[in-house]
CSV table of C-alpha atoms and ligand atoms in Angstrom, one decimal:
chain,number,residue,atom,x,y,z
I,777,SER,CA,-3.1,-26.1,40.2
I,778,SER,CA,0.3,-25.5,39.4
I,779,PRO,CA,1.3,-26.4,35.4
I,780,CYS,CA,3.4,-29.1,36.0
I,781,ASP,CA,1.1,-31.1,37.4
I,782,ARG,CA,-1.4,-30.2,34.4
I,783,PRO,CA,-0.6,-33.2,31.5
I,784,VAL,CA,0.6,-31.6,28.4
I,785,PRO,CA,-2.0,-31.6,25.5
I,786,PRO,CA,0.3,-33.6,22.7
I,787,THR,CA,-0.8,-30.7,20.3
I,788,ALA,CA,1.4,-28.4,22.7
I,789,GLY,CA,3.5,-26.4,20.5
I,790,LEU,CA,2.4,-27.4,17.3
I,791,SER,CA,-1.2,-25.1,17.7
I,792,HIS,CA,1.4,-22.5,18.6
I,793,ASP,CA,0.3,-20.0,16.1
I,794,LYS,CA,3.1,-19.3,13.6
I,795,TRP,CA,1.6,-15.7,12.1
I,796,GLU,CA,2.4,-14.7,15.9
I,797,ILE,CA,5.6,-13.3,17.1
I,798,HIS,CA,6.8,-13.4,20.4
I,799,PRO,CA,8.5,-10.4,21.7
I,800,MET,CA,10.9,-11.4,23.6
I,801,GLU,CA,12.6,-11.8,20.1
I,802,LEU,CA,12.1,-8.3,19.0
I,803,MET,CA,14.3,-5.4,19.7
I,804,LEU,CA,13.0,-2.2,18.9
I,805,MET,CA,15.2,0.6,17.7
I,806,GLU,CA,14.8,4.1,16.5
I,807,GLU,CA,11.0,5.7,15.4
I,808,LEU,CA,10.6,5.4,11.9
I,809,GLY,CA,7.3,8.1,12.2
I,810,SER,CA,3.5,7.0,12.5
I,811,GLY,CA,0.9,6.5,10.5
I,812,GLN,CA,-2.8,5.4,10.6
I,813,PHE,CA,-2.3,3.3,13.3
I,814,GLY,CA,0.3,5.7,15.7
I,815,VAL,CA,4.2,5.0,15.7
I,816,VAL,CA,6.3,2.8,13.7
I,817,ARG,CA,9.7,1.3,14.7
I,818,ARG,CA,12.7,0.1,13.6
I,819,GLY,CA,13.1,-3.7,15.0
I,820,LYS,CA,15.4,-6.4,14.8
I,821,TRP,CA,14.1,-9.8,14.8
I,822,ARG,CA,15.6,-13.1,16.0
I,823,GLY,CA,18.7,-10.9,16.2
I,824,SER,CA,19.4,-10.5,12.7
I,825,ILE,CA,16.1,-9.6,10.5
I,826,ASP,CA,15.8,-5.9,9.9
I,827,THR,CA,11.7,-5.1,10.6
I,828,ALA,CA,9.1,-2.6,10.8
I,829,VAL,CA,7.1,-2.6,13.8
I,830,LYS,CA,3.8,-0.9,14.1
I,831,MET,CA,2.3,-0.4,17.5
I,832,MET,CA,-1.0,-0.2,17.7
I,833,LYS,CA,-2.1,2.9,19.2
I,834,GLU,CA,-5.2,1.7,21.4
I,835,GLY,CA,-9.1,2.2,19.8
I,836,THR,CA,-7.0,3.1,15.8
I,837,MET,CA,-7.7,-0.5,14.5
I,838,SER,CA,-10.6,-2.9,15.2
I,839,GLU,CA,-7.7,-5.6,16.4
I,840,ASP,CA,-9.6,-8.6,17.0
I,841,ASP,CA,-10.7,-9.0,13.1
I,842,PHE,CA,-7.2,-7.4,12.2
I,843,ILE,CA,-5.6,-11.0,14.0
I,844,GLU,CA,-8.0,-13.0,12.5
I,845,GLU,CA,-7.0,-11.3,9.0
I,846,ALA,CA,-2.9,-11.5,10.0
I,847,LYS,CA,-3.1,-15.1,9.1
I,848,VAL,CA,-4.5,-14.8,5.5
I,849,MET,CA,-1.6,-11.5,5.3
I,850,THR,CA,0.9,-13.7,6.2
I,851,LYS,CA,0.1,-16.1,3.0
I,852,LEU,CA,0.4,-13.3,0.6
I,853,GLN,CA,4.1,-13.4,-0.6
I,854,HIS,CA,5.8,-11.6,-3.7
I,855,PRO,CA,8.5,-10.0,-4.1
I,856,ASN,CA,6.8,-6.4,-4.8
I,857,LEU,CA,4.8,-6.7,-1.8
I,858,VAL,CA,6.4,-5.7,1.8
I,859,GLN,CA,5.6,-9.2,3.5
I,860,LEU,CA,4.1,-9.1,6.8
I,861,TYR,CA,6.0,-11.6,9.2
I,862,GLY,CA,3.4,-12.3,12.3
I,863,VAL,CA,1.7,-9.9,14.9
I,864,CYS,CA,2.6,-9.7,19.0
I,865,SER,CA,-1.1,-10.1,20.1
I,866,LYS,CA,-0.6,-11.3,23.1
I,867,HIS,CA,-0.4,-7.8,25.0
I,868,ARG,CA,-1.8,-4.6,24.3
I,869,PRO,CA,-0.6,-2.5,22.2
I,870,ILE,CA,-0.5,-5.3,19.9
I,871,TYR,CA,2.0,-5.2,17.3
I,872,ILE,CA,2.5,-5.5,13.5
I,873,VAL,CA,6.0,-7.0,12.6
I,874,THR,CA,6.5,-6.0,8.8
I,875,GLU,CA,10.0,-6.2,6.5
I,876,TYR,CA,12.1,-3.0,6.4
I,877,MET,CA,12.4,-0.8,4.0
I,878,LYS,CA,15.5,1.0,4.2
I,879,HIS,CA,14.5,4.2,1.7
I,880,GLY,CA,10.9,4.7,3.3
I,881,SER,CA,7.6,5.7,1.5
I,882,LEU,CA,8.0,6.0,-2.5
I,883,LEU,CA,6.2,9.5,-1.9
I,884,ASN,CA,8.9,10.7,0.0
I,885,TYR,CA,11.9,9.3,-2.6
I,886,LEU,CA,10.5,11.1,-5.4
I,887,ARG,CA,10.4,14.2,-3.6
I,888,ARG,CA,13.9,13.8,-2.0
I,889,HIS,CA,15.5,12.7,-5.5
I,890,GLU,CA,12.9,14.4,-7.7
I,891,ASN,CA,16.6,15.9,-9.4
I,892,THR,CA,18.0,12.9,-10.5
I,893,LEU,CA,14.7,11.1,-11.1
I,894,ILE,CA,12.8,13.4,-13.6
I,895,GLY,CA,15.2,12.6,-16.9
I,896,ASN,CA,14.9,9.1,-16.1
I,897,MET,CA,11.8,7.7,-17.7
I,898,GLY,CA,13.0,4.3,-17.6
I,899,LEU,CA,13.9,3.7,-13.8
I,900,LEU,CA,10.3,5.7,-13.4
I,901,LEU,CA,8.3,3.2,-15.6
I,902,ASP,CA,10.3,0.3,-13.7
I,903,MET,CA,9.1,1.9,-10.8
I,904,CYS,CA,5.1,1.4,-12.3
I,905,ILE,CA,5.8,-1.8,-13.6
I,906,GLN,CA,7.4,-3.0,-10.0
I,907,VAL,CA,3.8,-1.4,-8.1
I,908,SER,CA,1.9,-3.5,-11.3
I,909,LYS,CA,3.9,-6.9,-10.3
I,910,GLY,CA,2.7,-6.3,-6.6
I,911,MET,CA,-1.1,-5.2,-7.7
I,912,ALA,CA,-1.3,-8.3,-10.0
I,913,TYR,CA,-0.2,-10.7,-7.6
I,914,LEU,CA,-2.7,-9.3,-4.9
I,915,GLU,CA,-5.6,-9.2,-7.7
I,916,ARG,CA,-4.9,-12.4,-8.7
I,917,HIS,CA,-5.6,-13.6,-4.6
I,918,ASN,CA,-8.3,-11.9,-5.0
I,919,TYR,CA,-7.3,-9.0,-2.5
I,920,ILE,CA,-8.2,-5.5,-2.6
I,921,HIS,CA,-5.8,-2.6,-1.7
I,922,ARG,CA,-8.3,0.4,-0.9
I,923,ASP,CA,-6.2,3.2,-0.2
I,924,LEU,CA,-3.2,2.4,-3.0
I,925,ALA,CA,-0.6,5.5,-3.9
I,926,ALA,CA,2.3,6.3,-3.3
I,927,ARG,CA,2.5,7.3,0.1
I,928,ASN,CA,1.9,3.7,0.7
I,929,CYS,CA,4.6,2.0,-0.9
I,930,LEU,CA,8.0,1.6,0.0
I,931,VAL,CA,11.8,2.0,-1.7
I,932,GLY,CA,14.4,-0.7,-0.6
I,933,SER,CA,17.6,-0.9,-2.0
I,934,GLU,CA,18.6,-1.1,-5.3
I,935,ASN,CA,15.7,0.8,-6.4
I,936,VAL,CA,13.2,-1.6,-5.5
I,937,VAL,CA,9.7,-0.3,-4.9
I,938,LYS,CA,6.9,-2.6,-3.0
I,939,VAL,CA,3.2,-2.0,-2.1
I,940,ALA,CA,2.3,-1.5,1.5
I,941,ASP,CA,-0.4,-1.7,3.8
I,942,PHE,CA,-2.3,-3.7,1.7
I,943,GLY,CA,-6.3,-4.5,3.2
I,944,LEU,CA,-5.4,-2.4,6.2
I,945,ALA,CA,-7.9,0.5,5.1
I,946,ARG,CA,-10.6,-1.7,6.7
I,947,TYR,CA,-9.5,-2.0,9.7
I,948,VAL,CA,-9.2,1.2,11.0
I,949,LEU,CA,-11.6,3.0,12.9
I,950,ASP,CA,-11.7,6.7,12.2
I,951,ASP,CA,-14.5,7.2,10.6
I,952,GLN,CA,-12.8,10.8,8.9
I,953,TYR,CA,-10.5,8.3,6.9
I,954,THR,CA,-13.3,5.4,6.5
I,955,SER,CA,-16.5,7.4,5.0
I,956,SER,CA,-15.9,9.1,2.0
I,957,GLY,CA,-17.4,12.7,3.0
I,958,GLY,CA,-14.4,12.3,5.8
I,959,THR,CA,-11.7,14.6,6.0
I,960,LYS,CA,-9.0,11.7,5.7
I,961,PHE,CA,-10.6,9.9,2.7
I,962,PRO,CA,-8.4,9.4,-0.2
I,963,ILE,CA,-10.5,11.0,-2.4
I,964,LYS,CA,-7.8,12.2,-5.5
I,965,TRP,CA,-7.1,8.4,-5.8
I,966,ALA,CA,-11.0,6.9,-5.9
I,967,PRO,CA,-13.0,6.5,-8.6
I,968,PRO,CA,-16.5,7.7,-9.5
I,969,GLU,CA,-17.5,4.1,-7.9
I,970,VAL,CA,-16.3,4.8,-5.1
I,971,LEU,CA,-17.1,8.0,-4.4
I,972,ASN,CA,-20.7,7.2,-4.8
I,973,TYR,CA,-21.1,4.2,-4.0
I,974,THR,CA,-17.8,3.1,-1.9
I,975,ARG,CA,-17.4,-0.1,-4.3
I,976,PHE,CA,-14.3,-0.9,-4.2
I,977,SER,CA,-12.6,-3.4,-5.9
I,978,SER,CA,-9.5,-4.7,-8.3
I,979,LYS,CA,-10.2,-2.0,-10.8
I,980,SER,CA,-10.7,0.8,-8.2
I,981,ASP,CA,-7.5,-0.4,-7.4
I,982,VAL,CA,-6.9,0.0,-11.1
I,983,TRP,CA,-7.9,3.5,-11.0
I,984,ALA,CA,-5.9,4.6,-8.0
I,985,TYR,CA,-2.8,3.1,-9.7
I,986,GLY,CA,-3.9,5.5,-12.2
I,987,VAL,CA,-3.3,8.2,-9.9
I,988,LEU,CA,0.1,6.6,-8.3
I,989,MET,CA,1.5,6.3,-12.1
I,990,TRP,CA,1.0,10.3,-12.5
I,991,GLU,CA,2.5,10.7,-8.8
I,992,ILE,CA,5.9,8.7,-10.4
I,993,PHE,CA,6.1,10.5,-13.4
I,994,THR,CA,6.0,14.1,-12.0
I,995,CYS,CA,8.2,12.8,-9.2
I,996,GLY,CA,5.3,13.4,-6.0
I,997,LYS,CA,3.2,16.0,-7.1
I,998,MET,CA,-0.1,16.3,-5.1
I,999,PRO,CA,-2.8,15.1,-8.0
I,1000,TYR,CA,-5.3,17.9,-9.2
I,1001,GLY,CA,-2.8,20.6,-7.1
I,1002,ARG,CA,-4.7,22.6,-4.5
I,1003,LEU,CA,-8.1,21.5,-5.4
I,1004,LYS,CA,-10.4,20.8,-2.4
I,1005,ASN,CA,-12.3,17.6,-2.6
I,1006,THR,CA,-15.7,18.6,-3.3
I,1007,GLU,CA,-14.1,20.0,-7.1
I,1008,VAL,CA,-11.8,17.0,-7.5
I,1009,VAL,CA,-15.0,14.9,-6.6
I,1010,GLU,CA,-17.0,17.3,-8.6
I,1011,ARG,CA,-14.5,16.7,-12.2
I,1012,VAL,CA,-14.0,13.4,-11.5
I,1013,GLN,CA,-17.7,12.6,-11.7
I,1014,ARG,CA,-17.4,15.0,-15.1
I,1015,GLY,CA,-14.6,13.0,-16.7
I,1016,ILE,CA,-12.3,15.9,-16.6
I,1017,ILE,CA,-8.6,13.5,-15.7
I,1018,LEU,CA,-5.2,14.5,-14.7
I,1019,GLU,CA,-3.4,16.3,-17.2
I,1020,LYS,CA,-0.4,14.5,-18.9
I,1021,PRO,CA,3.1,14.8,-16.7
I,1022,LYS,CA,5.5,17.0,-18.8
I,1023,SER,CA,8.3,14.7,-18.4
I,1024,CYS,CA,6.0,11.5,-19.4
I,1025,ALA,CA,6.1,10.0,-22.7
I,1026,LYS,CA,2.4,9.7,-24.9
I,1027,GLU,CA,2.3,5.8,-24.4
I,1028,ILE,CA,2.6,6.0,-21.1
I,1029,TYR,CA,-0.2,8.6,-20.5
I,1030,ASP,CA,-2.2,6.4,-22.7
I,1031,VAL,CA,-2.0,3.8,-20.4
I,1032,MET,CA,-2.8,6.4,-17.3
I,1033,LYS,CA,-6.1,7.5,-19.5
I,1034,LYS,CA,-7.2,3.8,-19.1
I,1035,CYS,CA,-6.6,2.9,-15.7
I,1036,TRP,CA,-9.6,6.5,-15.3
I,1037,SER,CA,-12.1,5.0,-17.7
I,1038,HIS,CA,-15.5,5.9,-15.8
I,1039,GLY,CA,-17.0,2.4,-15.5
I,1040,PRO,CA,-14.8,-0.3,-14.0
I,1041,GLU,CA,-15.5,-3.0,-16.8
I,1042,GLU,CA,-13.8,-0.4,-19.3
I,1043,ARG,CA,-10.3,-0.3,-16.9
I,1044,PRO,CA,-7.6,-2.9,-17.8
I,1045,SER,CA,-6.3,-5.7,-15.0
I,1046,PHE,CA,-3.3,-5.4,-13.6
I,1047,ARG,CA,-2.2,-8.3,-15.2
I,1048,VAL,CA,-3.0,-7.2,-18.4
I,1049,LEU,CA,-1.6,-3.4,-17.4
I,1050,LYS,CA,1.8,-5.3,-16.3
I,1051,GLU,CA,2.2,-6.9,-19.8
I,1052,GLN,CA,1.1,-3.2,-21.7
I,1053,LEU,CA,4.0,-1.7,-19.2
I,1054,ALA,CA,6.5,-4.1,-20.3
I,1055,LEU,CA,5.9,-3.7,-23.9
I,1056,VAL,CA,5.9,0.2,-23.8
I,1057,ALA,CA,9.7,-0.4,-22.1
I,1058,GLN,CA,10.8,-2.2,-24.7
I,1059,THR,CA,9.8,0.4,-27.1
I,1060,LEU,CA,10.7,3.8,-25.2
I,1061,THR,CA,14.0,2.7,-23.4
U,1959,3OU,C1,-4.6,2.1,6.4
U,1959,3OU,N1,-3.6,2.4,5.8
U,1959,3OU,C2,-3.2,2.3,4.3
U,1959,3OU,C3,-2.1,2.5,6.5
U,1959,3OU,C4,-2.1,2.2,7.4
U,1959,3OU,C5,-0.4,2.3,8.2
U,1959,3OU,C6,0.0,3.1,7.6
U,1959,3OU,C7,0.1,3.3,6.5
U,1959,3OU,C8,-1.1,3.4,5.7
U,1959,3OU,C9,1.4,3.9,5.4
U,1959,3OU,C10,2.0,5.0,7.1
U,1959,3OU,N2,2.5,4.0,7.8
U,1959,3OU,C11,3.8,4.0,8.1
U,1959,3OU,C12,4.1,5.2,9.0
U,1959,3OU,C13,5.4,5.5,9.7
U,1959,3OU,C14,6.3,4.1,9.2
U,1959,3OU,C15,6.0,3.6,7.7
U,1959,3OU,C16,7.5,2.5,7.1
U,1959,3OU,C17,8.4,2.6,7.0
U,1959,3OU,C18,9.8,2.5,6.5
U,1959,3OU,N3,10.6,2.5,6.4
U,1959,3OU,C19,11.3,3.6,6.6
U,1959,3OU,C20,12.6,3.9,6.4
U,1959,3OU,C21,13.2,5.2,6.7
U,1959,3OU,C22,12.9,6.4,6.8
U,1959,3OU,C23,13.3,7.3,6.9
U,1959,3OU,O1,13.0,8.3,8.0
U,1959,3OU,N4,13.7,8.2,5.9
U,1959,3OU,C24,14.8,9.2,6.1
U,1959,3OU,C25,15.9,9.3,6.0
U,1959,3OU,O2,16.3,8.8,4.2
U,1959,3OU,C26,15.6,7.3,4.1
U,1959,3OU,C27,13.9,7.5,4.7
U,1959,3OU,C28,11.6,6.0,7.5
U,1959,3OU,N5,10.8,4.9,6.9
U,1959,3OU,C29,9.1,0.4,6.2
U,1959,3OU,O3,9.9,-0.1,6.0
U,1959,3OU,N6,8.1,0.5,6.7
U,1959,3OU,C30,8.0,-1.2,6.5
U,1959,3OU,C31,7.1,0.9,7.2
U,1959,3OU,C32,5.1,3.3,7.6
U,1959,3OU,C33,4.5,2.2,6.1
U,1959,3OU,O4,4.3,1.4,6.7
U,1959,3OU,C34,1.4,3.0,8.2
U,1959,3OU,O5,1.8,2.6,9.6
């Protein structure tokens, strides 16, 4: 039967899922790079809103599970979290549409601006504090990142730093990434309980946050240098931790060390971390 003689249900339009973005409203622009799920391009949404658009490569993501989760993720809103605007899920490949951060990943930003950043403890500490705010918000909402690292944070204008791609690790189909024995598993950011039992929690995010602080104060060095994953696992299980970066104050290294307490319950929460770093910032700058 043609659509015009079918009665229009009174809820028509209301049921339009607000996390569903119409592809006609998106204008795709240059490529920004590629990640776990394939190519990411810059886009304009509704003519004026700057976005980044992940175009899901077939077979890289458990899509239906993610689309369900997207409804929750669009509700996570904080100045230090990269905002999920919505998804285009009525066609394949599906698109994930987020806010756009013009300076790209924090890791590349640290490496590109090492010369101006290395002496600026106040700015490096501010970056740590911004990430701790975004993470304290996720912790408050019982949301675990599972892959917090400088490569998964983004930099916008005026040195704004935001946490990106939180929770996405659960939808990756590549078991080189998901299993702790895989070549792509982020071993160097993982605490003992994740290495041994893949037991993720906000306290395993805190361990990764300590490594992220180390990345910031070394302007993007690779943690544990060229050590193989097996050597890192052995050291972490024996309680050997990363050394204090040269240009890092003792008080800041003390906070990192608390994040690397062997037992998850000994590590501070992000709520406490945020307050401790604010105190350190007052005394140091
Ligand atoms: C499962 N996990 C943890 C995942 C899953 C997917 C991804 C990631 C982790 C992290 C990597 N990634 C990914 C891949 C590609 C792009 C983006 C990515 C890049 C952005 N921005 C920029 C801006 C500029 C540049 C740039 O080219 N330059 C060079 C000149 O100087 C300025 C910087 C790059 N990216 C951006 O805003 N978003 C939201 C995402 C992202 C971040 O989203 C993913 O797509």
